[in-house]
Amino acid sequence: MLTNLELSQLSELVNVEGYSDWIRLVAEFTLKSLLSWQWASSSVYYLLGLWSRLVSSVPYLKGDAPSLLDEFVPKITESFLTSRFNSVQVGFPDDLSENPLDNVELLQDQLDCFPYLCRFQYESSGSYIINMMEPVLQSYTEKARLQTCDKNELSIIEAKLTWVVHIIAAILKIKQCTGCSMESQEVIDAELSARVLQLINVTDSGLHSQEDLGCISGIVKTQDMSSRNANNLDDQIGKLLKQCLEDQQLLEESQKFVSNKVQRYGEVSKQRLDRAILTFFQHFRKSYVGDQAMHSSKQLYARLSELLGLHDHLLLLNVIVGKIATNLKCYTESEQVIDHTLSLFLELASGYMTGKLLLKLDTVKFIIANHTREHFPFLEEYRCSRSRTTFYYTIGWLIFMEDSPIKFKSSMEPLLQVFVSLESTPDAVFRTDAVKYALIGLMRDLRGIAMATNSRRTYGLLFDWLYPAHMPLILKGITHWTDTPEVTTPLLKFMAEFVLNKAQRLTFDSSSPNGILLFREVSKLIVAYGTRILSLPNPADIYAFKYKGIWISLTILAR
């Protein structure tokens, strides 16, 4: 009933007789609901939506009648934050249907409304969030140095940090602020962001050396610069950031406990925290990374420079890419984290400005040149095989952005090695599991590269690389594995993408025979698959075994 109230005219509502009693009762009801979060979790969204609409109407408030929002909104903001921490203390089973951090829809609904309450009196809300986060972050930092730690205790700490990071990410998503100027708002954004960026340095400390992957978090690379600015930190930052920024022993000591920390990447609480960090990066990028954002957000970058030595968006991109590379290296079995990480990576690469900046980073150059399972173990995990298409779509986007045939060929070297290995495999052992998984991965990889070709030039590079040298292997794969949809489906999907004439990329020169050659090769493949699949008996799951492949084949013919 409360959510159906018309609140667009707050100036009229405050003049209604009994408004002060009504708003007080609504506030009390909201506070009690937040304290009883176990039984009122579904009501929180509607209550936060009510208060967010109230505070959003404040700029249009006319007259002298008090709205009383200054009195109640801060209490509701603090109560919501406290209730999230209390929910962590109780604990949830690892059943994804139980933990609110895994209920994406409910979490999104609540966090869409809550930032408006925080930004209503942003200075006090920001200070409250920092005061709640700092003791937890300090405890997490201290436990990172220990050789052993209670698993449940560490999970609770990570869950609390996950809530705070989600909340900060949601705040950065919007810019509306009724209680302070844009300049002071950016400073508070920087204060909150600095805590999350420092958390990243703690969560992944001691896991990789620069020689291992070439990408410890970007904050570590700017530590010397940050140390010189440490004397400028104000009292609000306190000892925590000084210690984390200057204490080189954190990295040295944590190297001793690599095996223990690697095991934590299999913990659900750790995965939730890293997904929250990725969400933070997504919202931060949209608000503060880019040419226009850089020039219009000078206060934020000035404050981040004082706190962490991150004075421009290139350094921040270095931090983001460092986290992306760390996730891709350390998470071998978590599909959710891998997918979320690759989604962020693709967002960065597909942006014109951010894509150009990525090519300047050593970490990105390393990824483009070394996209193998030795460096990124998730490529070897069959459960994450669908993620390979997004991974190579992103790599292809970056490769083609450089407009260099030489760099394209050198970047395709890892895939060339797979082709050479499969092409040298005798027919007698072509039906082994090793060949099967290699084919599946290769077809998903090639589909990603093909998706990134959006012009005649880039498509021509891929076509010349594949034809005529490697097309026989694709035909061999479809003939030997016709009865295995795990192989034929990604193979046919690659071919469907390869023949798609989007952006007129298949427009060859009038003197070129490539169009006829492509038609001939695709025809061979369709005939080989069609004649064999139709002769096989119908299994129980006929759609996956036959109909799906036939449908993709018809798609190829239509294109």
Coordinates of C-alpha atoms in Angstrom, one line a residue:
M1 CA 0.0 0.0 0.0
L2 CA 2.8 2.4 0.9
T3 CA 4.5 1.9 -2.5
N4 CA 1.3 3.0 -4.3
L5 CA 1.4 6.4 -2.7
E6 CA 1.9 9.3 -5.2
L7 CA 5.1 10.9 -4.0
S8 CA 6.0 13.0 -7.0
Q9 CA 4.5 16.1 -5.2
L10 CA 6.3 15.9 -1.9
S11 CA 5.6 19.6 -1.3
E12 CA 1.9 18.8 -1.1
L13 CA 2.4 15.8 1.1
V14 CA 4.3 17.6 3.8
N15 CA 1.5 20.1 4.1
V16 CA -1.1 17.4 4.8
E17 CA -2.3 17.3 8.4
G18 CA -0.7 14.5 10.3
Y19 CA 2.3 14.2 7.9
S20 CA 4.8 14.3 10.7
D21 CA 3.1 11.4 12.6
W22 CA 2.7 9.4 9.4
I23 CA 6.4 9.8 8.3
R24 CA 7.5 8.9 11.9
L25 CA 5.3 5.7 11.9
V26 CA 6.6 4.7 8.4
A27 CA 10.2 5.2 9.6
E28 CA 9.6 3.1 12.7
F29 CA 8.0 0.4 10.6
T30 CA 10.9 0.4 8.2
L31 CA 13.5 0.2 11.0
K32 CA 11.6 -2.7 12.6
S33 CA 11.4 -4.5 9.2
L34 CA 15.2 -4.1 8.7
L35 CA 15.9 -5.5 12.1
S36 CA 13.6 -8.4 11.4
W37 CA 15.3 -9.1 8.0
Q38 CA 14.9 -12.9 8.4
W39 CA 11.1 -12.6 8.0
A40 CA 10.7 -9.3 6.0
S41 CA 13.4 -9.7 3.4
S42 CA 10.9 -9.4 0.5
S43 CA 9.4 -6.2 2.0
V44 CA 12.7 -4.4 2.2
Y45 CA 12.7 -3.6 -1.6
Y46 CA 9.3 -1.9 -1.3
L47 CA 10.3 0.1 1.7
L48 CA 13.6 1.3 0.3
G49 CA 11.8 2.2 -2.9
L50 CA 9.4 4.4 -0.9
W51 CA 12.2 6.2 0.8
S52 CA 14.2 6.6 -2.4
R53 CA 11.3 8.3 -4.1
L54 CA 10.9 10.5 -1.1
V55 CA 14.5 11.7 -1.1
S56 CA 14.5 12.1 -4.9
S57 CA 11.6 14.6 -4.5
V58 CA 13.5 16.8 -2.1
P59 CA 15.0 19.1 -4.7
Y60 CA 11.5 20.0 -5.8
L61 CA 10.2 20.7 -2.3
K62 CA 8.6 24.1 -1.9
G63 CA 7.4 26.0 1.1
D64 CA 8.6 26.0 4.7
A65 CA 7.0 22.8 5.9
P66 CA 9.7 20.3 7.1
S67 CA 9.9 17.0 5.4
L68 CA 11.6 15.4 8.4
L69 CA 13.7 13.3 6.0
D70 CA 16.9 14.6 7.5
E71 CA 15.9 13.0 10.8
F72 CA 14.8 9.6 9.5
V73 CA 16.8 8.7 6.4
P74 CA 20.2 8.5 8.1
K75 CA 18.8 6.1 10.6
I76 CA 17.3 3.9 7.9
T77 CA 20.6 4.0 6.0
E78 CA 22.5 2.9 9.1
S79 CA 19.9 0.3 10.0
F80 CA 20.1 -1.3 6.5
L81 CA 23.9 -1.5 6.7
T82 CA 23.8 -3.0 10.2
S83 CA 21.1 -5.5 9.1
R84 CA 23.3 -6.8 6.3
F85 CA 26.2 -7.4 8.7
N86 CA 23.8 -9.1 11.1
S87 CA 22.6 -11.4 8.4
V88 CA 26.2 -12.5 7.9
Q89 CA 26.6 -13.3 11.5
V90 CA 23.7 -15.7 11.4
G91 CA 25.2 -17.5 8.5
F92 CA 23.6 -19.3 5.5
P93 CA 24.1 -22.7 4.0
D94 CA 25.9 -22.8 0.7
D95 CA 22.6 -23.5 -1.0
L96 CA 22.4 -20.7 -3.6
S97 CA 18.7 -20.3 -3.1
E98 CA 19.2 -19.3 0.6
N99 CA 21.9 -16.7 0.7
P100 CA 20.7 -13.2 -0.3
L101 CA 24.1 -12.5 -1.9
D102 CA 23.3 -15.2 -4.5
N103 CA 19.7 -14.0 -5.1
V104 CA 20.7 -11.7 -8.0
E105 CA 17.2 -10.3 -8.5
L106 CA 16.5 -9.5 -4.9
L107 CA 20.0 -8.1 -4.4
Q108 CA 19.7 -5.9 -7.5
D109 CA 16.2 -4.6 -6.4
Q110 CA 17.5 -3.5 -3.0
L111 CA 20.7 -2.0 -4.2
D112 CA 18.9 0.0 -6.9
C113 CA 17.0 2.0 -4.3
F114 CA 19.5 2.2 -1.4
P115 CA 22.1 4.5 -3.1
Y116 CA 19.6 7.4 -3.2
L117 CA 19.3 7.2 0.6
C118 CA 23.1 7.1 1.0
R119 CA 23.6 10.2 -1.3
F120 CA 20.8 12.1 0.5
Q121 CA 23.3 12.9 3.3
Y122 CA 26.4 11.5 1.6
E123 CA 29.0 12.8 4.0
S124 CA 27.5 11.1 7.0
S125 CA 26.6 7.9 5.1
G126 CA 30.0 7.7 3.6
S127 CA 31.7 8.1 7.0
Y128 CA 29.4 5.4 8.4
I129 CA 30.3 3.0 5.6
I130 CA 34.0 3.6 6.0
N131 CA 33.8 3.2 9.8
M132 CA 32.0 -0.2 9.3
M133 CA 34.4 -1.4 6.6
E134 CA 37.8 -0.4 8.1
P135 CA 37.8 -2.8 11.1
V136 CA 36.7 -5.7 8.9
L137 CA 39.3 -4.8 6.2
Q138 CA 42.0 -4.6 8.9
S139 CA 41.0 -8.0 10.3
Y140 CA 41.1 -9.4 6.8
T141 CA 44.5 -7.9 6.2
E142 CA 45.9 -9.4 9.4
K143 CA 44.5 -12.9 8.6
A144 CA 46.1 -12.8 5.2
R145 CA 49.5 -13.0 7.0
L146 CA 48.6 -16.0 9.0
Q147 CA 49.5 -19.5 7.9
T148 CA 46.2 -21.0 9.1
C149 CA 42.9 -19.4 9.9
D150 CA 39.5 -20.6 11.0
K151 CA 37.5 -21.2 7.8
N152 CA 34.1 -20.0 9.2
E153 CA 35.6 -16.9 10.6
L154 CA 37.2 -16.0 7.3
S155 CA 34.0 -16.7 5.5
I156 CA 32.1 -14.3 7.7
I157 CA 34.7 -11.6 7.1
E158 CA 34.5 -12.1 3.4
A159 CA 30.7 -12.0 3.5
K160 CA 30.7 -8.6 5.3
L161 CA 33.2 -7.2 2.8
T162 CA 31.0 -8.5 0.0
W163 CA 28.0 -6.6 1.3
V164 CA 30.1 -3.4 1.6
V165 CA 31.6 -3.7 -1.8
H166 CA 28.1 -4.3 -3.4
I167 CA 26.8 -1.2 -1.6
I168 CA 29.7 1.0 -2.7
A169 CA 29.3 -0.3 -6.3
A170 CA 25.6 0.6 -6.2
I171 CA 26.4 4.1 -4.9
L172 CA 28.9 4.7 -7.7
K173 CA 26.3 3.6 -10.2
I174 CA 24.3 6.8 -9.7
K175 CA 25.4 10.5 -9.5
Q176 CA 22.3 12.1 -8.0
C177 CA 23.1 13.9 -4.8
T178 CA 20.9 16.3 -2.9
G179 CA 23.0 16.9 0.2
C180 CA 26.4 18.0 -1.1
S181 CA 28.2 19.6 -4.1
M182 CA 29.5 17.5 -7.0
E183 CA 33.1 18.2 -5.9
S184 CA 32.6 16.9 -2.4
Q185 CA 30.6 14.0 -3.8
E186 CA 33.6 13.0 -5.9
V187 CA 35.9 13.1 -2.9
I188 CA 33.6 10.8 -1.0
D189 CA 33.4 8.5 -4.0
A190 CA 37.2 8.4 -4.0
E191 CA 37.3 7.6 -0.3
L192 CA 34.9 4.7 -0.7
S193 CA 36.6 3.5 -3.9
A194 CA 40.0 3.6 -2.2
R195 CA 38.9 1.1 0.4
V196 CA 37.7 -1.4 -2.3
L197 CA 40.9 -0.9 -4.3
Q198 CA 42.9 -1.6 -1.2
L199 CA 40.8 -4.7 -0.5
I200 CA 41.8 -6.0 -3.9
N201 CA 45.5 -5.7 -3.0
V202 CA 44.8 -7.7 0.2
T203 CA 42.7 -10.5 -1.4
D204 CA 45.2 -11.3 -4.0
S205 CA 48.4 -10.6 -2.2
G206 CA 51.1 -13.3 -2.4
L207 CA 49.3 -15.3 -5.0
H208 CA 51.3 -14.3 -8.1
S209 CA 54.6 -12.6 -8.7
Q210 CA 55.2 -10.3 -11.6
E211 CA 57.4 -13.0 -13.2
D212 CA 54.6 -15.5 -12.9
L213 CA 51.9 -13.5 -14.8
G214 CA 53.2 -10.0 -15.1
C215 CA 50.2 -8.7 -13.3
I216 CA 50.0 -8.2 -9.6
S217 CA 47.3 -5.7 -8.9
G218 CA 48.1 -2.3 -10.3
I219 CA 48.2 -0.8 -6.8
V220 CA 51.3 -2.8 -6.0
K221 CA 53.0 -1.3 -9.1
T222 CA 52.3 2.2 -7.8
Q223 CA 53.3 1.5 -4.2
D224 CA 56.5 3.5 -4.4
M225 CA 54.6 6.6 -5.6
S226 CA 51.9 6.1 -3.0
S227 CA 54.5 5.9 -0.2
R228 CA 55.9 9.3 -1.1
N229 CA 52.3 10.7 -0.7
A230 CA 51.7 8.8 2.6
N231 CA 52.4 11.9 4.7
N232 CA 49.5 13.7 3.0
L233 CA 46.9 11.2 4.2
D234 CA 44.4 12.7 6.6
D235 CA 43.2 11.4 9.9
Q236 CA 40.1 9.8 8.3
I237 CA 42.3 7.4 6.3
G238 CA 44.2 6.5 9.4
K239 CA 46.8 3.8 10.0
L240 CA 45.2 1.1 7.9
L241 CA 45.9 2.5 4.4
K242 CA 49.4 3.7 5.4
Q243 CA 50.2 0.2 6.7
C244 CA 48.8 -1.5 3.6
L245 CA 50.5 0.8 1.2
E246 CA 53.9 0.9 2.8
D247 CA 54.2 -2.5 4.3
Q248 CA 56.2 -4.6 1.7
Q249 CA 56.3 -7.4 4.2
L250 CA 52.7 -8.3 3.4
L251 CA 53.7 -9.5 -0.1
E252 CA 56.9 -11.2 1.1
E253 CA 55.3 -13.1 3.9
S254 CA 52.2 -14.1 2.0
Q255 CA 54.4 -15.8 -0.6
K256 CA 55.0 -18.5 2.0
F257 CA 51.3 -19.4 2.0
V258 CA 50.5 -19.7 -1.7
S259 CA 49.0 -23.2 -1.5
N260 CA 46.7 -22.2 1.4
K261 CA 45.5 -19.1 -0.4
V262 CA 45.0 -20.9 -3.7
Q263 CA 42.6 -23.3 -2.0
R264 CA 40.5 -20.3 -1.0
Y265 CA 39.5 -19.7 -4.6
G266 CA 37.3 -22.8 -4.2
E267 CA 35.4 -21.2 -1.3
V268 CA 32.0 -19.8 -2.0
S269 CA 32.5 -16.8 0.2
K270 CA 35.7 -15.9 -1.7
Q271 CA 33.9 -16.2 -5.0
R272 CA 31.1 -14.0 -3.8
L273 CA 33.6 -11.3 -2.8
D274 CA 35.4 -11.4 -6.1
R275 CA 32.1 -11.1 -8.0
A276 CA 31.2 -8.1 -5.9
I277 CA 34.6 -6.5 -6.8
L278 CA 33.9 -7.1 -10.4
T279 CA 30.5 -5.4 -10.1
F280 CA 32.3 -2.5 -8.4
F281 CA 34.7 -2.2 -11.4
Q282 CA 31.8 -2.3 -13.9
H283 CA 30.0 0.7 -12.2
F284 CA 33.3 2.6 -11.5
R285 CA 34.3 2.3 -15.2
K286 CA 31.0 3.6 -16.4
S287 CA 31.2 6.6 -14.1
Y288 CA 34.8 7.5 -13.9
V289 CA 36.8 5.9 -16.8
G290 CA 37.0 7.6 -20.2
D291 CA 38.1 10.9 -21.7
Q292 CA 35.0 12.8 -20.7
A293 CA 34.8 11.2 -17.3
M294 CA 38.5 11.9 -16.7
H295 CA 38.2 15.7 -17.3
S296 CA 34.9 16.0 -15.4
S297 CA 36.1 14.1 -12.4
K298 CA 39.3 15.9 -11.4
Q299 CA 38.4 15.8 -7.7
L300 CA 38.1 12.1 -7.6
Y301 CA 41.4 11.4 -9.3
A302 CA 43.1 14.0 -7.2
R303 CA 41.9 12.3 -4.1
L304 CA 42.8 8.8 -5.4
S305 CA 46.3 10.1 -6.3
E306 CA 46.7 11.3 -2.7
L307 CA 45.5 8.0 -1.2
L308 CA 46.9 5.4 -3.6
G309 CA 48.9 7.1 -6.3
L310 CA 46.3 6.4 -8.9
H311 CA 46.1 9.8 -10.7
D312 CA 44.5 8.8 -14.0
H313 CA 42.3 6.2 -15.6
L314 CA 45.2 4.4 -17.2
L315 CA 46.5 3.4 -13.8
L316 CA 43.0 2.4 -12.7
L317 CA 42.6 0.3 -15.9
N318 CA 45.9 -1.4 -14.9
V319 CA 44.4 -2.3 -11.5
I320 CA 41.2 -3.6 -13.2
V321 CA 43.1 -5.7 -15.8
G322 CA 45.4 -7.0 -13.1
K323 CA 42.3 -8.3 -11.2
I324 CA 40.9 -9.8 -14.4
A325 CA 44.1 -11.6 -15.2
T326 CA 44.4 -12.9 -11.6
N327 CA 40.8 -14.3 -11.7
L328 CA 41.4 -16.0 -15.0
K329 CA 44.5 -17.6 -13.7
C330 CA 43.3 -18.6 -10.3
Y331 CA 39.7 -19.6 -10.8
T332 CA 39.7 -22.9 -12.7
E333 CA 36.2 -24.3 -11.8
S334 CA 33.9 -21.3 -10.9
E335 CA 31.9 -20.6 -14.0
Q336 CA 30.1 -17.6 -12.3
V337 CA 33.4 -15.8 -11.5
I338 CA 34.9 -16.6 -14.9
D339 CA 31.8 -15.4 -16.8
H340 CA 31.6 -12.2 -14.8
T341 CA 35.3 -11.6 -15.2
L342 CA 35.1 -12.1 -19.0
S343 CA 32.0 -9.9 -19.2
L344 CA 34.0 -7.0 -17.6
F345 CA 37.0 -7.7 -19.9
L346 CA 34.7 -7.6 -22.9
E347 CA 33.2 -4.3 -21.8
L348 CA 36.6 -2.7 -21.5
A349 CA 37.9 -4.1 -24.8
S350 CA 34.7 -3.1 -26.8
G351 CA 34.9 0.5 -25.7
Y352 CA 36.8 2.6 -28.2
M353 CA 38.7 4.6 -25.7
T354 CA 39.2 1.9 -23.1
G355 CA 40.1 -0.6 -25.8
K356 CA 42.9 1.6 -27.1
L357 CA 44.2 2.2 -23.5
L358 CA 44.2 -1.6 -22.8
L359 CA 46.6 -2.1 -25.6
K360 CA 49.2 0.0 -23.8
L361 CA 49.2 -2.3 -20.7
D362 CA 51.8 -5.0 -20.4
T363 CA 49.2 -7.4 -18.8
V364 CA 47.0 -7.2 -21.9
K365 CA 49.9 -7.7 -24.2
F366 CA 50.8 -10.8 -22.2
I367 CA 47.2 -12.2 -22.4
I368 CA 47.1 -11.6 -26.2
A369 CA 50.4 -13.4 -26.7
N370 CA 49.9 -16.2 -24.2
H371 CA 46.3 -17.3 -24.2
T372 CA 47.1 -20.9 -23.3
R373 CA 45.9 -23.3 -20.7
E374 CA 49.3 -23.2 -19.0
H375 CA 48.7 -19.5 -18.1
F376 CA 44.9 -19.7 -17.8
P377 CA 43.9 -23.0 -16.4
F378 CA 40.1 -22.4 -16.9
L379 CA 40.7 -23.1 -20.6
E380 CA 41.3 -26.7 -19.6
E381 CA 38.2 -27.0 -17.5
Y382 CA 35.3 -28.5 -19.6
R383 CA 32.7 -26.8 -17.4
C384 CA 34.0 -23.4 -18.4
S385 CA 34.4 -24.3 -22.1
R386 CA 31.5 -22.0 -23.1
S387 CA 33.4 -19.1 -21.6
R388 CA 36.2 -19.7 -24.1
T389 CA 34.1 -18.0 -26.8
T390 CA 33.8 -14.8 -24.8
F391 CA 37.5 -14.9 -23.9
Y392 CA 38.6 -15.2 -27.5
Y393 CA 35.9 -12.7 -28.7
T394 CA 37.6 -10.2 -26.4
I395 CA 41.1 -11.2 -27.5
G396 CA 40.0 -10.9 -31.2
W397 CA 38.6 -7.5 -30.5
L398 CA 41.9 -6.3 -29.1
I399 CA 43.9 -8.0 -31.9
F400 CA 41.9 -6.4 -34.7
M401 CA 42.1 -3.0 -33.1
E402 CA 45.8 -2.8 -33.8
D403 CA 45.4 -3.3 -37.6
S404 CA 48.5 -5.4 -38.0
P405 CA 48.6 -8.6 -40.0
I406 CA 51.9 -9.5 -38.3
K407 CA 50.5 -9.1 -34.8
F408 CA 47.5 -11.1 -35.8
K409 CA 49.6 -14.0 -36.9
S410 CA 51.7 -13.9 -33.8
S411 CA 48.7 -13.7 -31.6
M412 CA 47.1 -16.8 -33.3
E413 CA 50.2 -18.9 -32.6
P414 CA 48.7 -20.7 -29.6
L415 CA 45.7 -21.7 -31.8
L416 CA 48.1 -22.7 -34.6
Q417 CA 49.8 -25.1 -32.3
V418 CA 46.5 -26.8 -31.5
F419 CA 45.8 -27.1 -35.2
V420 CA 49.2 -28.6 -35.9
S421 CA 48.8 -31.1 -33.1
L422 CA 45.3 -32.2 -34.3
E423 CA 46.4 -32.4 -37.9
S424 CA 49.2 -34.7 -37.0
T425 CA 47.0 -37.0 -35.1
P426 CA 46.5 -40.4 -36.9
D427 CA 42.9 -41.4 -37.7
A428 CA 43.3 -44.4 -35.4
V429 CA 43.5 -42.2 -32.3
F430 CA 41.3 -39.4 -33.5
R431 CA 38.3 -40.6 -31.5
T432 CA 40.1 -40.2 -28.1
D433 CA 38.9 -37.9 -25.3
A434 CA 42.0 -35.7 -25.7
V435 CA 41.2 -35.0 -29.3
K436 CA 37.5 -34.5 -28.5
Y437 CA 38.1 -31.8 -25.9
A438 CA 40.8 -30.2 -28.0
L439 CA 38.3 -29.9 -30.9
I440 CA 35.6 -28.5 -28.7
G441 CA 37.9 -25.9 -27.3
L442 CA 39.3 -25.0 -30.7
M443 CA 35.9 -24.5 -32.3
R444 CA 34.7 -22.3 -29.4
D445 CA 37.9 -20.3 -29.6
L446 CA 37.6 -19.8 -33.4
R447 CA 34.0 -18.8 -33.0
G448 CA 35.1 -16.0 -30.6
I449 CA 37.7 -14.8 -33.0
A450 CA 35.2 -14.9 -35.9
M451 CA 32.7 -12.9 -33.9
A452 CA 35.3 -10.1 -33.5
T453 CA 35.8 -9.7 -37.3
N454 CA 33.5 -6.7 -38.2
S455 CA 35.1 -5.6 -41.4
R456 CA 36.4 -6.9 -44.8
R457 CA 39.9 -6.4 -43.6
T458 CA 39.7 -8.3 -40.3
Y459 CA 37.6 -11.1 -41.9
G460 CA 40.1 -11.4 -44.6
L461 CA 42.9 -12.0 -42.1
L462 CA 41.0 -14.8 -40.5
F463 CA 39.9 -16.3 -43.8
D464 CA 43.5 -16.4 -45.2
W465 CA 44.7 -17.9 -41.9
L466 CA 42.2 -20.7 -42.1
Y467 CA 42.0 -21.4 -45.8
P468 CA 43.3 -23.6 -47.3
A469 CA 45.7 -24.9 -44.6
H470 CA 43.2 -25.7 -41.8
M471 CA 39.8 -26.3 -43.4
P472 CA 40.5 -30.1 -43.9
L473 CA 40.8 -30.5 -40.1
I474 CA 37.4 -29.0 -39.6
L475 CA 35.9 -31.4 -42.2
K476 CA 37.8 -34.3 -40.6
G477 CA 36.3 -33.3 -37.2
I478 CA 32.7 -33.3 -38.4
T479 CA 33.1 -36.7 -40.2
H480 CA 34.8 -38.5 -37.3
W481 CA 32.5 -37.0 -34.5
T482 CA 29.1 -36.8 -36.2
D483 CA 27.5 -38.9 -33.5
T484 CA 28.8 -36.6 -30.7
P485 CA 26.8 -33.4 -30.4
E486 CA 29.3 -32.1 -27.8
V487 CA 31.7 -31.7 -30.8
T488 CA 29.4 -31.1 -33.7
T489 CA 27.4 -28.3 -32.0
P490 CA 30.4 -25.9 -31.4
L491 CA 31.9 -26.8 -34.7
L492 CA 28.7 -26.0 -36.6
K493 CA 28.1 -22.8 -34.6
F494 CA 31.6 -21.7 -35.5
M495 CA 30.8 -22.3 -39.2
A496 CA 27.5 -20.4 -38.8
E497 CA 29.4 -17.4 -37.5
F498 CA 32.1 -17.7 -40.1
V499 CA 29.6 -17.5 -43.0
L500 CA 27.5 -14.7 -41.4
N501 CA 27.9 -11.6 -43.6
K502 CA 27.5 -9.0 -40.9
A503 CA 28.7 -5.5 -41.7
Q504 CA 29.3 -6.8 -45.3
R505 CA 32.5 -8.4 -44.1
L506 CA 32.2 -11.2 -46.7
T507 CA 32.3 -8.8 -49.6
F508 CA 35.4 -10.0 -51.5
D509 CA 37.0 -8.3 -54.5
S510 CA 35.4 -9.0 -57.9
S511 CA 38.5 -10.7 -59.0
S512 CA 38.8 -12.9 -55.9
P513 CA 37.6 -16.5 -55.9
N514 CA 37.3 -16.6 -52.1
G515 CA 33.5 -16.5 -52.1
I516 CA 33.3 -19.6 -54.3
L517 CA 36.0 -21.3 -52.3
L518 CA 34.2 -20.6 -49.0
F519 CA 30.9 -22.0 -50.5
R520 CA 32.7 -25.1 -51.6
E521 CA 34.2 -25.8 -48.2
V522 CA 31.0 -25.2 -46.3
S523 CA 29.1 -27.4 -48.8
K524 CA 31.5 -30.2 -48.1
L525 CA 31.0 -29.9 -44.4
I526 CA 27.2 -29.7 -44.6
V527 CA 27.0 -32.7 -46.9
A528 CA 29.4 -34.7 -44.7
Y529 CA 27.4 -34.0 -41.6
G530 CA 23.9 -34.4 -43.2
T531 CA 24.6 -37.8 -44.8
R532 CA 26.0 -39.2 -41.6
I533 CA 23.6 -37.8 -39.0
L534 CA 20.5 -38.9 -41.0
S535 CA 21.7 -42.5 -41.1
L536 CA 22.1 -42.7 -37.4
P537 CA 19.3 -44.1 -35.2
N538 CA 17.1 -41.8 -33.2
P539 CA 18.2 -41.7 -29.5
A540 CA 16.0 -40.6 -26.5
D541 CA 17.2 -37.0 -26.6
I542 CA 16.6 -36.5 -30.3
Y543 CA 16.7 -32.7 -30.1
A544 CA 20.3 -32.5 -28.8
F545 CA 21.5 -35.4 -30.9
K546 CA 19.9 -34.6 -34.3
Y547 CA 17.6 -31.6 -34.4
K548 CA 19.9 -29.0 -33.0
G549 CA 22.7 -29.9 -35.4
I550 CA 20.2 -29.9 -38.3
W551 CA 18.9 -26.5 -37.2
I552 CA 22.4 -25.0 -37.1
S553 CA 23.1 -26.5 -40.6
L554 CA 20.0 -24.8 -42.0
T555 CA 21.1 -21.6 -40.4
I556 CA 24.4 -21.9 -42.2
L557 CA 22.6 -22.5 -45.5
A558 CA 20.4 -19.5 -44.9
R559 CA 23.4 -17.3 -44.4

